[in-house]
Amino acid sequence: MLITANLPLNRDKFTQEDQILTITGANWSDYQKFDSQEYSGYRVSYFNGEITIVSPGRNHERISEVINRLIIAYCEKYEIQDFPFGQTRLNVSGQTGREPDIAYAFNCDKDLPDLVVEVIFSSGDIEILKSSYQKIGIPELWVWKNNKITFYYLQQNSYIVIESSKILSRIESASFIKYVNRGMTESPLLIKRDFLTII
Protein backbone atom coordinates (compact mmCIF):
# COMPACT_ATOMS: atom_id res chain seq x y z
CA MET A 1 0.00 0.00 0.00
CA LEU A 2 1.32 3.44 -0.95
CA ILE A 3 1.09 5.99 1.85
CA THR A 4 0.58 9.46 0.44
CA ALA A 5 -0.74 11.61 3.28
CA ASN A 6 1.02 13.50 6.08
CA LEU A 7 4.57 12.34 5.34
CA PRO A 8 7.35 14.71 6.46
CA LEU A 9 8.74 14.89 2.92
CA ASN A 10 9.13 17.76 0.52
CA ARG A 11 7.72 16.15 -2.62
CA ASP A 12 8.81 19.04 -4.84
CA LYS A 13 12.40 18.59 -3.65
CA PHE A 14 12.28 14.89 -4.53
CA THR A 15 11.24 15.62 -8.11
CA GLN A 16 13.89 18.30 -8.60
CA GLU A 17 16.92 16.73 -6.88
CA ASP A 18 18.69 13.46 -7.61
CA GLN A 19 17.83 10.39 -5.58
CA ILE A 20 20.90 8.29 -4.78
CA LEU A 21 21.27 4.78 -3.40
CA THR A 22 24.70 3.37 -2.53
CA ILE A 23 25.29 -0.34 -2.03
CA THR A 24 28.54 -1.19 -0.25
CA GLY A 25 30.33 -4.53 -0.14
CA ALA A 26 29.39 -5.26 -3.75
CA ASN A 27 31.46 -7.03 -6.37
CA TRP A 28 31.69 -6.90 -10.16
CA SER A 29 29.22 -9.75 -10.55
CA ASP A 30 26.66 -7.81 -8.48
CA TYR A 31 27.13 -4.79 -10.72
CA GLN A 32 26.64 -6.80 -13.88
CA LYS A 33 23.21 -7.90 -12.65
CA PHE A 34 21.89 -4.36 -12.97
CA ASP A 35 20.31 -4.51 -16.41
CA SER A 36 19.85 -1.16 -18.18
CA GLN A 37 16.40 -2.17 -19.48
CA GLU A 38 15.18 -3.24 -16.05
CA TYR A 39 16.55 -0.04 -14.47
CA SER A 40 15.66 2.32 -17.29
CA GLY A 41 16.15 5.98 -16.36
CA TYR A 42 18.71 5.21 -13.65
CA ARG A 43 22.49 5.66 -13.84
CA VAL A 44 24.32 2.73 -12.26
CA SER A 45 28.05 2.90 -11.50
CA TYR A 46 30.62 0.68 -9.81
CA PHE A 47 33.91 1.60 -8.15
CA ASN A 48 35.93 -0.03 -5.36
CA GLY A 49 33.20 -2.38 -4.16
CA GLU A 50 30.40 0.21 -4.25
CA ILE A 51 27.40 0.29 -6.55
CA THR A 52 25.77 3.70 -6.85
CA ILE A 53 22.32 4.08 -8.35
CA VAL A 54 21.23 7.59 -9.31
CA SER A 55 17.72 8.60 -10.33
CA PRO A 56 18.30 12.01 -11.95
CA GLY A 57 15.97 14.79 -10.86
CA ARG A 58 14.43 17.40 -13.13
CA ASN A 59 17.20 19.97 -12.59
CA HIS A 60 19.88 17.37 -13.35
CA GLU A 61 18.16 16.45 -16.60
CA ARG A 62 17.71 20.10 -17.61
CA ILE A 63 21.41 20.88 -17.18
CA SER A 64 22.38 17.70 -19.05
CA GLU A 65 20.04 18.51 -21.92
CA VAL A 66 21.32 22.07 -22.32
CA ILE A 67 24.93 20.85 -22.44
CA ASN A 68 23.95 18.18 -24.95
CA ARG A 69 22.18 20.67 -27.22
CA LEU A 70 25.11 23.09 -27.11
CA ILE A 71 27.55 20.33 -28.08
CA ILE A 72 25.32 19.34 -31.00
CA ALA A 73 24.98 23.00 -32.06
CA TYR A 74 28.76 23.37 -32.01
CA CYS A 75 29.23 20.24 -34.14
CA GLU A 76 26.62 21.42 -36.63
CA LYS A 77 28.20 24.85 -36.95
CA TYR A 78 31.69 23.47 -37.59
CA GLU A 79 30.55 20.35 -39.45
CA ILE A 80 32.12 17.97 -36.96
CA GLN A 81 30.79 14.45 -37.21
CA ASP A 82 29.49 13.34 -33.83
CA PHE A 83 28.70 9.82 -32.65
CA PRO A 84 26.59 9.82 -29.47
CA PHE A 85 26.93 7.13 -26.84
CA GLY A 86 24.02 8.29 -24.69
CA GLN A 87 24.14 6.48 -21.35
CA THR A 88 26.00 3.47 -22.77
CA ARG A 89 27.75 1.56 -19.98
CA LEU A 90 31.50 2.17 -20.10
CA ASN A 91 33.74 -0.07 -18.03
CA VAL A 92 37.01 -1.77 -17.32
CA SER A 93 36.01 -5.30 -16.44
CA GLY A 94 36.21 -6.05 -12.73
CA GLN A 95 37.36 -2.55 -11.81
CA THR A 96 34.99 0.26 -12.67
CA GLY A 97 31.83 0.96 -14.63
CA ARG A 98 29.82 4.10 -15.37
CA GLU A 99 26.81 5.22 -17.38
CA PRO A 100 27.54 8.85 -18.29
CA ASP A 101 25.02 11.64 -18.65
CA ILE A 102 26.43 12.58 -22.07
CA ALA A 103 29.14 10.95 -24.19
CA TYR A 104 30.39 11.50 -27.74
CA ALA A 105 33.03 10.31 -30.14
CA PHE A 106 33.97 12.82 -32.83
CA ASN A 107 35.07 12.63 -36.46
CA CYS A 108 34.65 8.84 -36.61
CA ASP A 109 32.89 6.13 -34.65
CA LYS A 110 35.02 4.61 -31.89
CA ASP A 111 34.81 1.99 -29.17
CA LEU A 112 35.09 4.68 -26.48
CA PRO A 113 33.89 8.28 -26.45
CA ASP A 114 36.30 11.19 -26.78
CA LEU A 115 34.23 13.30 -24.40
CA VAL A 116 32.12 12.43 -21.36
CA VAL A 117 30.00 14.96 -19.49
CA GLU A 118 28.75 14.31 -15.96
CA VAL A 119 26.31 16.42 -13.95
CA ILE A 120 26.60 16.14 -10.18
CA PHE A 121 23.52 17.82 -8.84
CA SER A 122 22.76 16.61 -5.31
CA SER A 123 25.92 14.80 -4.28
CA GLY A 124 28.83 12.92 -5.72
CA ASP A 125 32.56 12.51 -5.41
CA ILE A 126 34.51 14.15 -8.25
CA GLU A 127 37.67 12.22 -7.38
CA ILE A 128 35.87 8.87 -7.76
CA LEU A 129 34.38 10.10 -11.01
CA LYS A 130 37.80 11.12 -12.33
CA SER A 131 39.42 7.87 -11.18
CA SER A 132 36.71 5.85 -12.93
CA TYR A 133 37.03 7.62 -16.27
CA GLN A 134 40.81 7.67 -16.01
CA LYS A 135 40.80 3.85 -15.75
CA ILE A 136 38.38 3.60 -18.67
CA GLY A 137 40.61 5.91 -20.71
CA ILE A 138 38.29 8.82 -21.56
CA PRO A 139 40.41 11.64 -23.10
CA GLU A 140 38.24 14.54 -21.94
CA LEU A 141 35.81 14.85 -19.03
CA TRP A 142 33.51 17.76 -18.21
CA VAL A 143 31.97 17.89 -14.73
CA TRP A 144 29.16 20.26 -13.78
CA LYS A 145 28.71 20.77 -10.03
CA ASN A 146 27.42 23.67 -7.89
CA ASN A 147 26.78 25.88 -10.93
CA LYS A 148 30.38 25.48 -12.14
CA ILE A 149 31.82 23.36 -14.92
CA THR A 150 35.37 22.02 -14.95
CA PHE A 151 37.09 20.61 -18.02
CA TYR A 152 39.60 17.80 -17.47
CA TYR A 153 42.04 16.37 -20.01
CA LEU A 154 43.76 13.01 -19.65
CA GLN A 155 47.51 13.52 -19.77
CA GLN A 156 50.02 10.84 -18.79
CA ASN A 157 47.25 8.77 -17.19
CA SER A 158 46.05 11.62 -14.98
CA TYR A 159 43.46 14.36 -15.46
CA ILE A 160 44.61 17.95 -15.57
CA VAL A 161 42.29 20.97 -15.49
CA ILE A 162 42.07 22.85 -18.78
CA GLU A 163 40.36 26.17 -19.50
CA SER A 164 39.45 25.36 -23.12
CA SER A 165 38.34 22.04 -24.54
CA LYS A 166 41.04 20.19 -26.46
CA ILE A 167 38.38 18.44 -28.54
CA LEU A 168 35.87 21.25 -29.15
CA SER A 169 38.52 23.94 -29.20
CA ARG A 170 36.37 27.07 -29.27
CA ILE A 171 34.54 26.16 -26.06
CA GLU A 172 35.97 27.72 -22.90
CA SER A 173 34.68 26.61 -19.51
CA ALA A 174 34.35 30.17 -18.14
CA SER A 175 32.02 31.35 -20.90
CA PHE A 176 30.29 28.01 -21.49
CA ILE A 177 28.96 27.80 -17.93
CA LYS A 178 27.06 31.07 -18.36
CA TYR A 179 24.94 29.48 -21.07
CA VAL A 180 24.56 26.12 -19.33
CA ASN A 181 23.23 27.59 -16.09
CA ARG A 182 20.57 29.52 -17.96
CA GLY A 183 18.97 26.13 -18.52
CA MET A 184 17.45 26.22 -15.05
CA THR A 185 15.01 28.94 -16.10
CA GLU A 186 15.20 29.38 -19.88
CA SER A 187 14.41 27.37 -22.98
CA PRO A 188 17.37 25.60 -24.61
CA LEU A 189 16.28 27.14 -27.92
CA LEU A 190 17.09 30.65 -26.70
CA ILE A 191 20.30 29.53 -25.02
CA LYS A 192 21.54 27.80 -28.16
CA ARG A 193 20.80 30.88 -30.28
CA ASP A 194 22.91 33.09 -28.02
CA PHE A 195 25.68 30.50 -27.67
CA LEU A 196 26.14 30.24 -31.43
CA THR A 197 26.96 33.96 -31.61
CA ILE A 198 30.08 33.63 -29.42
CA ILE A 199 31.74 30.49 -30.82
Tab-separated table of C-alpha atoms in Angstrom:
chain	number	residue	atom	x	y	z
A	1	MET	CA	0.000	0.000	0.000
A	2	LEU	CA	1.320	3.440	-0.949
A	3	ILE	CA	1.089	5.990	1.850
A	4	THR	CA	0.576	9.462	0.440
A	5	ALA	CA	-0.738	11.613	3.284
A	6	ASN	CA	1.022	13.499	6.081
A	7	LEU	CA	4.566	12.335	5.342
A	8	PRO	CA	7.347	14.708	6.456
A	9	LEU	CA	8.738	14.889	2.924
A	10	ASN	CA	9.129	17.757	0.519
A	11	ARG	CA	7.723	16.149	-2.623
A	12	ASP	CA	8.811	19.038	-4.843
A	13	LYS	CA	12.397	18.592	-3.653
A	14	PHE	CA	12.275	14.892	-4.530
A	15	THR	CA	11.235	15.621	-8.105
A	16	GLN	CA	13.895	18.301	-8.605
A	17	GLU	CA	16.916	16.728	-6.884
A	18	ASP	CA	18.687	13.463	-7.611
A	19	GLN	CA	17.830	10.389	-5.583
A	20	ILE	CA	20.904	8.293	-4.783
A	21	LEU	CA	21.274	4.782	-3.401
A	22	THR	CA	24.701	3.373	-2.528
A	23	ILE	CA	25.289	-0.343	-2.032
A	24	THR	CA	28.543	-1.190	-0.249
A	25	GLY	CA	30.330	-4.534	-0.140
A	26	ALA	CA	29.390	-5.258	-3.749
A	27	ASN	CA	31.461	-7.029	-6.373
A	28	TRP	CA	31.685	-6.904	-10.157
A	29	SER	CA	29.217	-9.754	-10.550
A	30	ASP	CA	26.659	-7.806	-8.482
A	31	TYR	CA	27.135	-4.789	-10.718
A	32	GLN	CA	26.635	-6.804	-13.878
A	33	LYS	CA	23.209	-7.905	-12.647
A	34	PHE	CA	21.892	-4.360	-12.973
A	35	ASP	CA	20.310	-4.510	-16.410
A	36	SER	CA	19.853	-1.155	-18.176
A	37	GLN	CA	16.403	-2.169	-19.476
A	38	GLU	CA	15.176	-3.236	-16.050
A	39	TYR	CA	16.552	-0.043	-14.467
A	40	SER	CA	15.663	2.324	-17.287
A	41	GLY	CA	16.151	5.985	-16.359
A	42	TYR	CA	18.711	5.207	-13.653
A	43	ARG	CA	22.490	5.664	-13.842
A	44	VAL	CA	24.318	2.733	-12.260
A	45	SER	CA	28.047	2.896	-11.495
A	46	TYR	CA	30.623	0.681	-9.808
A	47	PHE	CA	33.905	1.598	-8.146
A	48	ASN	CA	35.932	-0.028	-5.358
A	49	GLY	CA	33.202	-2.375	-4.164
A	50	GLU	CA	30.398	0.206	-4.252
A	51	ILE	CA	27.401	0.291	-6.552
A	52	THR	CA	25.773	3.703	-6.855
A	53	ILE	CA	22.317	4.079	-8.352
A	54	VAL	CA	21.228	7.592	-9.307
A	55	SER	CA	17.723	8.596	-10.325
A	56	PRO	CA	18.302	12.010	-11.947
A	57	GLY	CA	15.971	14.792	-10.859
A	58	ARG	CA	14.430	17.398	-13.131
A	59	ASN	CA	17.205	19.966	-12.592
A	60	HIS	CA	19.881	17.366	-13.350
A	61	GLU	CA	18.156	16.452	-16.602
A	62	ARG	CA	17.713	20.097	-17.610
A	63	ILE	CA	21.407	20.883	-17.178
A	64	SER	CA	22.381	17.702	-19.054
A	65	GLU	CA	20.038	18.509	-21.919
A	66	VAL	CA	21.319	22.067	-22.316
A	67	ILE	CA	24.928	20.847	-22.439
A	68	ASN	CA	23.946	18.177	-24.954
A	69	ARG	CA	22.184	20.667	-27.217
A	70	LEU	CA	25.112	23.088	-27.111
A	71	ILE	CA	27.551	20.331	-28.083
A	72	ILE	CA	25.315	19.341	-30.999
A	73	ALA	CA	24.979	22.998	-32.062
A	74	TYR	CA	28.762	23.373	-32.014
A	75	CYS	CA	29.227	20.243	-34.142
A	76	GLU	CA	26.619	21.418	-36.634
A	77	LYS	CA	28.204	24.853	-36.948
A	78	TYR	CA	31.693	23.471	-37.590
A	79	GLU	CA	30.547	20.349	-39.453
A	80	ILE	CA	32.124	17.970	-36.963
A	81	GLN	CA	30.789	14.450	-37.213
A	82	ASP	CA	29.487	13.336	-33.833
A	83	PHE	CA	28.705	9.817	-32.650
A	84	PRO	CA	26.595	9.821	-29.471
A	85	PHE	CA	26.931	7.132	-26.837
A	86	GLY	CA	24.017	8.294	-24.686
A	87	GLN	CA	24.138	6.484	-21.348
A	88	THR	CA	25.997	3.472	-22.766
A	89	ARG	CA	27.748	1.558	-19.984
A	90	LEU	CA	31.496	2.167	-20.096
A	91	ASN	CA	33.743	-0.070	-18.035
A	92	VAL	CA	37.014	-1.768	-17.323
A	93	SER	CA	36.008	-5.304	-16.444
A	94	GLY	CA	36.206	-6.049	-12.734
A	95	GLN	CA	37.364	-2.546	-11.815
A	96	THR	CA	34.987	0.264	-12.675
A	97	GLY	CA	31.832	0.964	-14.632
A	98	ARG	CA	29.818	4.099	-15.367
A	99	GLU	CA	26.806	5.218	-17.377
A	100	PRO	CA	27.538	8.851	-18.292
A	101	ASP	CA	25.022	11.640	-18.655
A	102	ILE	CA	26.434	12.581	-22.072
A	103	ALA	CA	29.144	10.955	-24.190
A	104	TYR	CA	30.392	11.502	-27.739
A	105	ALA	CA	33.032	10.307	-30.141
A	106	PHE	CA	33.966	12.824	-32.825
A	107	ASN	CA	35.068	12.630	-36.457
A	108	CYS	CA	34.648	8.840	-36.613
A	109	ASP	CA	32.895	6.131	-34.647
A	110	LYS	CA	35.022	4.606	-31.889
A	111	ASP	CA	34.811	1.990	-29.169
A	112	LEU	CA	35.088	4.678	-26.481
A	113	PRO	CA	33.885	8.279	-26.447
A	114	ASP	CA	36.304	11.189	-26.783
A	115	LEU	CA	34.234	13.297	-24.404
A	116	VAL	CA	32.124	12.431	-21.364
A	117	VAL	CA	30.004	14.961	-19.488
A	118	GLU	CA	28.748	14.312	-15.962
A	119	VAL	CA	26.306	16.416	-13.952
A	120	ILE	CA	26.604	16.140	-10.179
A	121	PHE	CA	23.518	17.820	-8.835
A	122	SER	CA	22.762	16.614	-5.308
A	123	SER	CA	25.922	14.799	-4.276
A	124	GLY	CA	28.826	12.916	-5.720
A	125	ASP	CA	32.555	12.510	-5.412
A	126	ILE	CA	34.508	14.148	-8.246
A	127	GLU	CA	37.671	12.217	-7.380
A	128	ILE	CA	35.875	8.870	-7.762
A	129	LEU	CA	34.383	10.104	-11.014
A	130	LYS	CA	37.803	11.119	-12.331
A	131	SER	CA	39.419	7.866	-11.184
A	132	SER	CA	36.712	5.850	-12.931
A	133	TYR	CA	37.027	7.623	-16.265
A	134	GLN	CA	40.811	7.673	-16.008
A	135	LYS	CA	40.796	3.848	-15.746
A	136	ILE	CA	38.375	3.595	-18.665
A	137	GLY	CA	40.611	5.913	-20.706
A	138	ILE	CA	38.294	8.821	-21.562
A	139	PRO	CA	40.406	11.638	-23.097
A	140	GLU	CA	38.242	14.544	-21.943
A	141	LEU	CA	35.811	14.855	-19.035
A	142	TRP	CA	33.508	17.761	-18.213
A	143	VAL	CA	31.974	17.893	-14.732
A	144	TRP	CA	29.157	20.263	-13.777
A	145	LYS	CA	28.708	20.771	-10.031
A	146	ASN	CA	27.423	23.667	-7.892
A	147	ASN	CA	26.780	25.878	-10.932
A	148	LYS	CA	30.375	25.480	-12.143
A	149	ILE	CA	31.825	23.363	-14.925
A	150	THR	CA	35.373	22.021	-14.949
A	151	PHE	CA	37.085	20.608	-18.023
A	152	TYR	CA	39.597	17.798	-17.466
A	153	TYR	CA	42.037	16.369	-20.010
A	154	LEU	CA	43.761	13.006	-19.653
A	155	GLN	CA	47.514	13.516	-19.771
A	156	GLN	CA	50.024	10.843	-18.791
A	157	ASN	CA	47.251	8.766	-17.186
A	158	SER	CA	46.048	11.624	-14.978
A	159	TYR	CA	43.459	14.362	-15.460
A	160	ILE	CA	44.611	17.952	-15.568
A	161	VAL	CA	42.287	20.974	-15.492
A	162	ILE	CA	42.069	22.854	-18.778
A	163	GLU	CA	40.362	26.174	-19.504
A	164	SER	CA	39.451	25.362	-23.119
A	165	SER	CA	38.340	22.043	-24.539
A	166	LYS	CA	41.041	20.195	-26.465
A	167	ILE	CA	38.384	18.436	-28.540
A	168	LEU	CA	35.871	21.250	-29.146
A	169	SER	CA	38.519	23.941	-29.203
A	170	ARG	CA	36.370	27.066	-29.269
A	171	ILE	CA	34.539	26.163	-26.056
A	172	GLU	CA	35.974	27.722	-22.899
A	173	SER	CA	34.681	26.607	-19.508
A	174	ALA	CA	34.350	30.174	-18.143
A	175	SER	CA	32.017	31.346	-20.898
A	176	PHE	CA	30.285	28.006	-21.489
A	177	ILE	CA	28.963	27.801	-17.932
A	178	LYS	CA	27.057	31.071	-18.355
A	179	TYR	CA	24.940	29.477	-21.071
A	180	VAL	CA	24.564	26.124	-19.333
A	181	ASN	CA	23.234	27.592	-16.094
A	182	ARG	CA	20.573	29.521	-17.962
A	183	GLY	CA	18.967	26.127	-18.518
A	184	MET	CA	17.450	26.225	-15.046
A	185	THR	CA	15.005	28.942	-16.100
A	186	GLU	CA	15.204	29.382	-19.884
A	187	SER	CA	14.413	27.374	-22.982
A	188	PRO	CA	17.369	25.599	-24.607
A	189	LEU	CA	16.283	27.138	-27.920
A	190	LEU	CA	17.088	30.654	-26.701
A	191	ILE	CA	20.304	29.532	-25.017
A	192	LYS	CA	21.541	27.798	-28.160
A	193	ARG	CA	20.801	30.876	-30.278
A	194	ASP	CA	22.914	33.089	-28.021
A	195	PHE	CA	25.679	30.498	-27.673
A	196	LEU	CA	26.144	30.242	-31.435
A	197	THR	CA	26.957	33.961	-31.614
A	198	ILE	CA	30.077	33.634	-29.423
A	199	ILE	CA	31.744	30.494	-30.823
